[in-house]
Amino acid sequence: FGLTDSMIMGVHTPFNTVLETETLHLIADITAKIEQHPLVDSVRSLTNMDYIESENDSLLVSSVLPDFSPKGIETFMSRIMEWEEVYWGTFISKDLHLASIIIQPLPNNTDQENGEIYSFLRKIEQQHSTPALQFPIAGMPVVKEEINRSLMTDIVWLIPTAALIIMIILLFSFKCWEGVVFPLASLVTAGIWVMGLIGYLNITFTMATLLVPVLLLVVGSAYAIHVLSHFYEALSRQREWVSPEKIADILKKSIKKIKIPVLLAGATTAGGFIALVFSPLGPFKAFGLLSAAGVVASQITSLIFLPLLIKIRYRKGYAVKTPRVAKHTTLEKKSVFSYFEKIVTKGKVPAIVITFLLFALTLFFLPRIEPGSDMLEFFVPKSRVVQDTELFNNTLGGSNTINLMIQAPQKGEILTPEFLKNMDNFSSYIKETNSSVSQVQSVLPSLKRINQLMNSDRIPYEKDAVIEESGSFFDTGFFTFDEEVLVEETKTIAAEKTIEREENQEKGGTAFYEIPTNPAKYGLDSQEDLTTLLTQYLVFYSGNLSMVINDSLEPNKTLITIQVNDMSYAAQRKLKKSIEYFWDHHLHPNWEYELGGGASLTYVLSHLVTRSQYLSLIGAIVIVLIMISIMFRSFIAGLFGMIPVVFSLVSIFLTMSLSGFKLDIITSLLASLAIGIGVDYAIHFIDAYTFHLKNSTGSVLSNVYRTTGKAILINALSVAFGFLSLTISQFIPITQMGILFSVAMLSACLASLLILPMALEVFKPAFIQKTTMSKTISTTNKSLSKGVFL
């Protein structure tokens, strides 16, 4: 049946009706222009729609609008009133202010080619649009094209904005130009590699893959921040001129100290991304693998390229002129970390109460999160595509459709009265049980109309009068008294039938506007005779029914198009269940039916997104838990490492439920991202905690906060504010993702700096008494540990 998702161009006259002669001429001209476009298959509008009538005992197919004269318009009104289920709500609104032009693209068109049709329609609009004449355009191909155009705009703006935000945070954190330029240079290098990979593999840009460059900038900055933070912290302890050899030694020790935590933190982040391969959605898998590749590229540039830039910068040594760097890297009495340390040591009870309260609220509000299914909800309400679609939904039958194709095993079986009656019952049933359904289009109105016209001069259940002959009487020419009465009664019945037939003709044969199911009503003997009758109707009909049946004489497939004006997940779920319930009970076992169309795709997408959320969430948790347990050689360490992850997930789901954000194709990515990135903070903190527990004097927490704690905080702020750059996106899900991810990263950061150390202080797990993580796994990473970068 070709491409079943159409574009709809409306002609809207807010102040007049569309039945003005000038407006009808314009609709006809636009229809003709669109028909000539090489990428358009067919166009239907008020000016070229078929109207079936009878003439001289035959069917005549003509235009529903005879001409543009006042008489022609009057005829048009009477015709659409007579056959309203075909025209009202589909081609013209009840208030007569909106008419639609339905454009069917060629079946094999690409999205780019449909975009050319859309651009052509916009040019027509620009030529004729006035305050009194508007041209709304809607339909699934239109929504997809608007998404593609907005994607290109987002690519232009999101990446520079994220880079600018990260630069500001780096400048504020390190207060020196190299603290901004060097990390950015390493990130740009990694970004070039990943973008080249996207081009080399010919991966299509979607809303998911759009996030990869932004994600790389924001997340990848973490590794550079940790390298720079540890280097500057070691440099701040110098009190005299530092020679180039000393710089190299400081850098070497800093890299050696931070290398393993960075590599393993990146591994867990990549593991969280790789968990998306469990998603049933292809773009999610591509996003996960590209993001994992970006993490690896960021690690390489941070641990190789960045140290090289530092060596070049300090190739002549470093003279300590001001305590600026020292002030930057020292944990002062009244710094934020001093308050953190006080909370960890003295605020255990309030922390436990707050934790249980957050968990309780999350469990209570979690059921409020709804799947997001409508692609139209990607756009802000004031956008043109949303307003145009709402106009069609509120005035006509809606611009979205579910297409139901039913296939019979044998040719011609579609025309059996039993099946056609079920189709008729289905049309009534689906509209009665689903308020989202406005119109149902099928072959039925045409068959009913033909049946009506072909029987407009007959009487229901009519039988020919028969007078039995008696040879002795008729041969002699004489009648008995009874025979005379019979003749008179026959004449009376014939006269009554003539009157009844004339009345039926005056009413247009409305008694026969139906699918014939009773053979007696048509003077026939069986259902097979009715099937033959319906086949004959198609022979007489000279119009085109290729949009609803696959063969003009013996169809075995038929298409039912259901117009919907509510694309919410609940409405689509109910509609799909209603369709399946009806046909599962009314279709023969060897018959088949399939669902398609934009509305059906939207529902299936929502279902897959929800399923993807569960699979990727479980996969990410399992992968990351196993990796942390292996890193620290302790399953208990894995559980401690998941503390920030749990808090980040709680913050995501609680924020979504309270703010009304839906679980759509973008926000469903959050869980695995939050797990992969949030666990980095735990890895760095646990490694630093075990290191200072073994090798430092004084307060362990103070030592951790002074170095790793500061790096975690800077990193969390850069990630949070970097992701806030997504709020300038033209897509609502991407904007919501930016907000949610910022909340998740700040939650993971606070949990790493407060809840995790509190748990370590209270429970004192055995794994932190062992050697540091770097020493534990150094035996298996010798090739990475021997001053590999210098």
Coordinates of C-alpha atoms in Angstrom, one line a residue, residues 33 69 169 172 188 190 217 265 336 352 406 433 456 524 551 559 580 591 664 668 673 711 713 717 724:
K33 CA 1.4 21.8 -8.3
S69 CA -19.6 28.5 -9.3
I169 CA 34.9 26.2 35.2
F172 CA 37.8 29.3 37.9
V188 CA 39.5 18.4 21.2
A190 CA 39.9 12.9 21.5
L217 CA 33.7 17.2 26.3
A265 CA 37.5 4.9 36.5
V336 CA 33.9 23.8 52.1
I352 CA 20.9 8.4 57.9
I406 CA -5.6 -7.6 7.1
T433 CA -14.2 2.4 23.0
S456 CA -31.7 2.6 -5.5
L524 CA -30.4 -13.9 -3.8
D551 CA -6.5 -5.8 -6.2
L559 CA -5.9 -1.5 4.7
E580 CA -5.9 -6.8 19.1
W591 CA -6.1 -14.9 8.4
D664 CA 11.6 8.9 26.6
S668 CA 16.1 6.6 29.3
L673 CA 25.3 7.1 32.1
A711 CA 39.4 17.1 42.0
L713 CA 34.3 18.5 43.3
L717 CA 30.9 21.0 38.8
L724 CA 23.4 22.3 31.7

